[in-house]
Coordinates of C-alpha atoms in Angstrom, one line a residue:
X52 CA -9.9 29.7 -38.7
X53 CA -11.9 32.8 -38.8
X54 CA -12.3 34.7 -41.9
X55 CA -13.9 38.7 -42.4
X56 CA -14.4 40.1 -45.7
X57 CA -14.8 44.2 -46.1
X58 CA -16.6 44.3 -49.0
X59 CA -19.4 42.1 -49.5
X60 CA -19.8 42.7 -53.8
X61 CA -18.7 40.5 -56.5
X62 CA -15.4 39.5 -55.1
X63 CA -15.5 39.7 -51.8
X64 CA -18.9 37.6 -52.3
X65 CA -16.7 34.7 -54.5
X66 CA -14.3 35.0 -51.9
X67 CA -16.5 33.8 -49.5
X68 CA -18.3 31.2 -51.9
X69 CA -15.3 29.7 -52.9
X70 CA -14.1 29.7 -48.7
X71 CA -17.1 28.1 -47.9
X72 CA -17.6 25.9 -50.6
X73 CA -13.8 24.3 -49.9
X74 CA -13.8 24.6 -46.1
X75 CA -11.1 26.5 -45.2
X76 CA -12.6 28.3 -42.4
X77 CA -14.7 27.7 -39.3
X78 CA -16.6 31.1 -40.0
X79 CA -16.9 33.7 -42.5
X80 CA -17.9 37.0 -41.9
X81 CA -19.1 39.5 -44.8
X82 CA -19.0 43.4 -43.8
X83 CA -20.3 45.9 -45.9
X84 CA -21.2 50.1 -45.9
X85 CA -24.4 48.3 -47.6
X86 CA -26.0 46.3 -44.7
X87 CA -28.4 44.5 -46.8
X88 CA -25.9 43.4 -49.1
X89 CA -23.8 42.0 -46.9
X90 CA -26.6 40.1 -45.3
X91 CA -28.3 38.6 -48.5
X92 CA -24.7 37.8 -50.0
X93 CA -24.2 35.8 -46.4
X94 CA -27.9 33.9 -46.9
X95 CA -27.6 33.0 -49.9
X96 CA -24.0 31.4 -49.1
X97 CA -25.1 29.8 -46.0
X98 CA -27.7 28.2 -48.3
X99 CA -25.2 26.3 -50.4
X100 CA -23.1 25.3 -47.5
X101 CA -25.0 22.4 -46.1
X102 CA -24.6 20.7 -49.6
X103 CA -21.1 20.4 -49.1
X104 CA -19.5 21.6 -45.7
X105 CA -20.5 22.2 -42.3
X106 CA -19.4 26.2 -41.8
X107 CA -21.0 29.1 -40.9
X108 CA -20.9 32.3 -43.3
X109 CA -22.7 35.6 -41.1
X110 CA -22.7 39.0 -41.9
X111 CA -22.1 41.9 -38.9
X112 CA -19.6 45.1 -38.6
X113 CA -16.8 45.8 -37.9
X114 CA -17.3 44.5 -34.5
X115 CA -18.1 41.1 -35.3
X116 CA -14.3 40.8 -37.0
X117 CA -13.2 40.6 -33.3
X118 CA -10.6 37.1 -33.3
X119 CA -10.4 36.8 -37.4
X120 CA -7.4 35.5 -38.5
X121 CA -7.1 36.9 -42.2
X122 CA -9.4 40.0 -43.1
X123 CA -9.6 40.0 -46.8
X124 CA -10.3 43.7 -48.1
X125 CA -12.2 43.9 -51.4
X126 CA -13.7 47.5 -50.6
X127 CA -13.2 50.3 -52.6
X128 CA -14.8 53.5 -54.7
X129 CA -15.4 53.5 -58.9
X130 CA -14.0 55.7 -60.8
X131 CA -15.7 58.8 -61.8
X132 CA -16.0 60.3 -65.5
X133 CA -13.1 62.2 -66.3
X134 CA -11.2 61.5 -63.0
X135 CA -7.4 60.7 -62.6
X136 CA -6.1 57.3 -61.7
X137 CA -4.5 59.4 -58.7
X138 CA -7.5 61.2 -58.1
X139 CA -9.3 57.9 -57.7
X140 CA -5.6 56.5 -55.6
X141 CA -6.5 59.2 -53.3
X142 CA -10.4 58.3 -52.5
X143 CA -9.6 54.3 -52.3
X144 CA -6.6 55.7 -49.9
X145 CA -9.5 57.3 -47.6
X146 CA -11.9 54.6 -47.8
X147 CA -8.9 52.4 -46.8
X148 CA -7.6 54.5 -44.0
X149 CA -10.8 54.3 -42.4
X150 CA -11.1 50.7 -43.1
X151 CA -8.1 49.5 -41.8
X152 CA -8.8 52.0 -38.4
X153 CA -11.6 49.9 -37.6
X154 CA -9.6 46.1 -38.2
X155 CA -7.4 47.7 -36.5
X156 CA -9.7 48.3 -33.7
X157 CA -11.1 44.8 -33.2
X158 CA -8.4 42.4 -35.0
X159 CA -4.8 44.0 -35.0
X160 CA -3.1 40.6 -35.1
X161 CA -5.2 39.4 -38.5
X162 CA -3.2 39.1 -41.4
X163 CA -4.6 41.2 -44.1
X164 CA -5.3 40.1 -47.8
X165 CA -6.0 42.8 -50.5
X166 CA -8.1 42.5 -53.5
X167 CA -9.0 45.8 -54.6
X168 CA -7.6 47.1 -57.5
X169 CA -5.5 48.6 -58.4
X170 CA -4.2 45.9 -56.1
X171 CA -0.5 46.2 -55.7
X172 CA -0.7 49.7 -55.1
X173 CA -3.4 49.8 -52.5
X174 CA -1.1 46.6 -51.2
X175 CA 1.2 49.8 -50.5
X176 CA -0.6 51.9 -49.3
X177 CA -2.4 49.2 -46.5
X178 CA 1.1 48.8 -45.1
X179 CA 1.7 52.1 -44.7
X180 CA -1.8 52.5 -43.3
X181 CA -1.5 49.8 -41.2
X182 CA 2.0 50.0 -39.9
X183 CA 2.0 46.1 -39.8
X184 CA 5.1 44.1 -41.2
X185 CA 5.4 44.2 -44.4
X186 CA 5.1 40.1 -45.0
X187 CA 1.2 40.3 -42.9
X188 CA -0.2 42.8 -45.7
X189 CA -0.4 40.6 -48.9
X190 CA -1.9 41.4 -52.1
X191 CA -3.8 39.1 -54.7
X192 CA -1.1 40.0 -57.0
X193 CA -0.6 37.9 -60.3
X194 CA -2.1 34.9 -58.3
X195 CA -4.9 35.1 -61.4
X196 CA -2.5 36.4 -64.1
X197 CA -0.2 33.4 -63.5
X198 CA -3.3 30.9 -63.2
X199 CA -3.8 31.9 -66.6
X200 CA -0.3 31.7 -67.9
X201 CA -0.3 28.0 -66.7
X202 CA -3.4 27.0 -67.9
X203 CA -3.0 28.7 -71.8
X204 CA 0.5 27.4 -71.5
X205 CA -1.3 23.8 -70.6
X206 CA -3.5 24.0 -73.3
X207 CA -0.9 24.7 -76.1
X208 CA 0.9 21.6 -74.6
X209 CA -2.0 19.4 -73.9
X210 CA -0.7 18.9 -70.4
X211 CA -2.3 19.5 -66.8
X212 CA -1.7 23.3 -65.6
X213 CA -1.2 21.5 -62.1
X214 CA 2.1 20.3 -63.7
X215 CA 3.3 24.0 -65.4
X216 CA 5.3 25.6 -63.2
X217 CA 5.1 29.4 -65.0
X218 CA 4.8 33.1 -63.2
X219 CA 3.5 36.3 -63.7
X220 CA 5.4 38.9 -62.2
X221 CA 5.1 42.4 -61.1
X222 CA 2.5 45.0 -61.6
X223 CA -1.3 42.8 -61.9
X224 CA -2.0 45.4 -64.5
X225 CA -0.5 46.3 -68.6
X226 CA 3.2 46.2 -67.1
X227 CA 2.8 42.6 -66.0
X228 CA 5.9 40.6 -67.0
X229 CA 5.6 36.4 -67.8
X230 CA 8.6 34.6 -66.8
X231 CA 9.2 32.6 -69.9
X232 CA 12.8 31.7 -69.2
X233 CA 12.3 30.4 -66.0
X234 CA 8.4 28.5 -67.2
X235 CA 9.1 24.8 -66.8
X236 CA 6.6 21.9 -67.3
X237 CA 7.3 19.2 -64.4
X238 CA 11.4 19.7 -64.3
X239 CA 11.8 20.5 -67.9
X240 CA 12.3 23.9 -69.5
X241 CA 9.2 24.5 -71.4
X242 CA 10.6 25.3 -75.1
X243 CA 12.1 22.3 -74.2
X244 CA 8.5 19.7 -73.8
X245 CA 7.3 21.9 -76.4
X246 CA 9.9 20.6 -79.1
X247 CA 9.6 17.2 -77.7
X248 CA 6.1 16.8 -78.1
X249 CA 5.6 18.7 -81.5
X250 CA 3.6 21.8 -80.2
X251 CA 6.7 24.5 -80.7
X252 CA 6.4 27.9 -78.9
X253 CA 6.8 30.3 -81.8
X254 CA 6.8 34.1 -81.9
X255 CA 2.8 33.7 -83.4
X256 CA 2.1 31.1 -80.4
X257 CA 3.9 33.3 -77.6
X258 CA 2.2 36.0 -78.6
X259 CA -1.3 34.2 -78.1
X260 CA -0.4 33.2 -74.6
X261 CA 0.7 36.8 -73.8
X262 CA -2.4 38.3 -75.1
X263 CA -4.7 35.8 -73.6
X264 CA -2.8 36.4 -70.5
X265 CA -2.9 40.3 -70.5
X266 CA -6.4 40.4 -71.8
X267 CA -8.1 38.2 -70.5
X268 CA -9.8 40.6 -67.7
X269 CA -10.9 43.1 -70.4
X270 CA -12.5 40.0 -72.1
X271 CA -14.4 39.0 -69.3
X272 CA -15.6 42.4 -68.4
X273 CA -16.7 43.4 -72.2
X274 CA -19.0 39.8 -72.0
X275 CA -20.5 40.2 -68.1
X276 CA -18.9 43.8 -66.9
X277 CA -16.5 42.7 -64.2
X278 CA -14.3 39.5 -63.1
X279 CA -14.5 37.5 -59.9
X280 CA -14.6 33.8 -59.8
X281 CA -10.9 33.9 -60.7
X282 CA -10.0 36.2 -58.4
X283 CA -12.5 34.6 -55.4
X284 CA -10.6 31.3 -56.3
X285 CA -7.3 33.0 -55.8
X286 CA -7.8 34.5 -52.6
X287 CA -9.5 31.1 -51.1
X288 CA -6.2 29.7 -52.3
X289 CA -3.8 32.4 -50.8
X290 CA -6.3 31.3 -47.4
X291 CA -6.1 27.9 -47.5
X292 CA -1.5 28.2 -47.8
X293 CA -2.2 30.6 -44.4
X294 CA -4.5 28.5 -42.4
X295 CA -2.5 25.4 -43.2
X296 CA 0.7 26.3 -42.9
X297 CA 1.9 25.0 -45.9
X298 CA 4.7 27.5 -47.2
X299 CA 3.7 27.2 -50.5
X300 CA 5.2 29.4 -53.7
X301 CA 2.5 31.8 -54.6
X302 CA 3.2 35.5 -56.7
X303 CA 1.4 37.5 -54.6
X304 CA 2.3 41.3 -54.0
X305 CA 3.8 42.5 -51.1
X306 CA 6.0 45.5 -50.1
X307 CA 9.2 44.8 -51.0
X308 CA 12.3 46.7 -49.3
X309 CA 14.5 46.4 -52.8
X310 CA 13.4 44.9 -56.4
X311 CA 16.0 45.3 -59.1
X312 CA 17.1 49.1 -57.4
X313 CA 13.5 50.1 -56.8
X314 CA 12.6 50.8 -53.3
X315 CA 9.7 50.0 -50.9
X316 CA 7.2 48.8 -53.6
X317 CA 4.8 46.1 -53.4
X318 CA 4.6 43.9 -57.1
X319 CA 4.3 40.2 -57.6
X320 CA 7.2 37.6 -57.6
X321 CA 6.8 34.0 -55.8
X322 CA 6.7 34.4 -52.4
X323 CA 6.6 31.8 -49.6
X324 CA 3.4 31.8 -48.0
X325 CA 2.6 30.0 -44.4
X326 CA 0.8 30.9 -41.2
X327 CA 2.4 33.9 -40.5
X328 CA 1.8 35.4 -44.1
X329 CA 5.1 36.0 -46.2
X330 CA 7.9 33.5 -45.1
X331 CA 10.7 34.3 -47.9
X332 CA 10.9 35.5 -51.3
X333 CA 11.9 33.6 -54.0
X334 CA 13.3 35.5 -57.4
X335 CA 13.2 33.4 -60.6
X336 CA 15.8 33.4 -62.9
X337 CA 15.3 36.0 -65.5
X338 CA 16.7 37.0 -68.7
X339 CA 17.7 40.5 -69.3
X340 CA 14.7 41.5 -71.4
X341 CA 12.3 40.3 -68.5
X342 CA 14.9 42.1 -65.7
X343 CA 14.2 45.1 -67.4
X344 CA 10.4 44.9 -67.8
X345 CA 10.4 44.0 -64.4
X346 CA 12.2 47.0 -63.2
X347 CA 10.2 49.1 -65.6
X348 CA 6.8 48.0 -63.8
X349 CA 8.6 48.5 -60.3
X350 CA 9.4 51.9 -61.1
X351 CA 5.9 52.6 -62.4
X352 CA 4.3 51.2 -59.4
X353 CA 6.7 53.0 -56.7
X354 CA 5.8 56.3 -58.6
X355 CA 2.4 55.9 -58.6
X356 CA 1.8 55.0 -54.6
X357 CA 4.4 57.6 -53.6
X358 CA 2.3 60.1 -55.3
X359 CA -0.9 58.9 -53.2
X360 CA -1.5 61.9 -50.3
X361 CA -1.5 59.7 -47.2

């Protein structure tokens, strides 16, 4: 298995740590518009390797992409002062129309994995870009957002978040909904553990959980200025269901022909996910407050990316 990453910064750099580190591919290969970057980010992972794995991390161009399975894309411009989310839409569009020219070149058959924000609506615009079906362009999504729904929900429980079964679904973003009717802990409905072991889910406890959940990014970038461990951890995870085939449920984002009567727009819910990307879709069962929200953030999304100039 042959992993590139475009984009050789904080995530794209804990992408390839956290690949390395687990051994989910046979080589890893950082590009960058920054050269030297990419090359001291691949060093200095190719240092930690030999205490754990035996795989290679290089840096190259776009050239050395050439037979890469996945292509994980964490490039992408900053926002100016004063400039408009679309404004900014429209410059992350260009840098990834050119981007995705040059995979194109050397690795049409890779599956490609977003990570730059805003993710689910450069997820869109990739597919467009691209013209590849719609299940081989996948976005991180709420991979993170729903990592961190488990794991407060685990802590209010006093359980292990390997056995909370909880998603976050749509935009990764302020619209985000969290599935609490359909959260269960092992088989059981998770109001229902939380009565039986004496840690009830109240309005003042829900709350908590939701504001850890939504938060929890501006948190981490008021204390150190951006997040990426997470999000490095998540995409070595959406990786390692790829190169193993293991058609695991993951809510990652992915252009989606119809979500609640909203058109062609890619957003989180639990998707399938095996060798050839996006096997199926699976929609949790939703009450109608979360329906709702969920349209609401599909409609927001759709009317965002339509209004990027492509």
């Amino acid at each position: 298995m042959k992993v590139g990453i475009v984009g050789a910064g904080m995530v794209g750099s804990s992408a390839a740590y956290a690949l390395a580190l687990l051994g989910l591919a046979n080589e890893v290969v950082l590009v960058d518009l920054n050269a030297d970057l990419a090359r001291a980010q691949a060093e200095d992972i190719s240092h930690a390797v030999p205490f754990v794995s035996a795989r290679r991390v290089t840096n190259g161009d776009y050239a050395d992409l050439k037979g890469a399975n996945i292509i994980i894309i964490a490039a992408g411009v900053s926002q100016r002062p004063g400039e408009t989310r679309i404004a900014l839409l429209g410059r992350n569009a260009e840098v990834f129309r050119s981007v995705i020219a040059e995979i194109s070149r050397v690795a049409a058959n890779a599956i490609l994995l977003i990570a730059s924000n805003p993710v689910d609506i450069m997820t869109e615009i990739s597919t467009r870009l691209s013209g590849l079906p719609r299940g081989r362009v996948i976005g991180s999504g709420t991979i993170l957002d729903t990592a961190r729904f488990r794991s407060l929900l685990a802590r209010h429980l006093s359980v292990s978040p390997q056995s909370v079964h909880a998603y976050v679904l749509g935009e990764h973003g302020d619209s985000e909904v969290l599935a609490w009717s359909s959260a269960r802990v092992g088989s059981v409905p998770v109001e229902t553990l939380a009565r039986q072991l004496g840690q009830p889910l109240d309005a003042d406890a829900r709350a908590m959980i939701d504001g850890g959940v939504r938060n929890a990014a501006y948190t981490i970038i008021n204390g150190k200025g951006a997040t990426y461990y997470g999000i490095g951890a998540g995409l070595a995870r959406i990786v390692r269901a790829i190169s193993r085939d293991e058609r695991d449920l993951l809510s990652v984002s992915v252009s989606t022909p119809d979500i609640l009567g909203v058109r062609d727009v890619a957003l989180s819910i639990p998707r399938i996910v095996g060798a050839d990307g996006i096997i199926g879709d699976v929609m949790p069962d939703l009450d109608a407050t979360e329906r709702d929200a969920l349209r609401d953030s599909a409609t927001l999304l759709k009317s965002l990316a339509d209004a990027v100039p492509l």
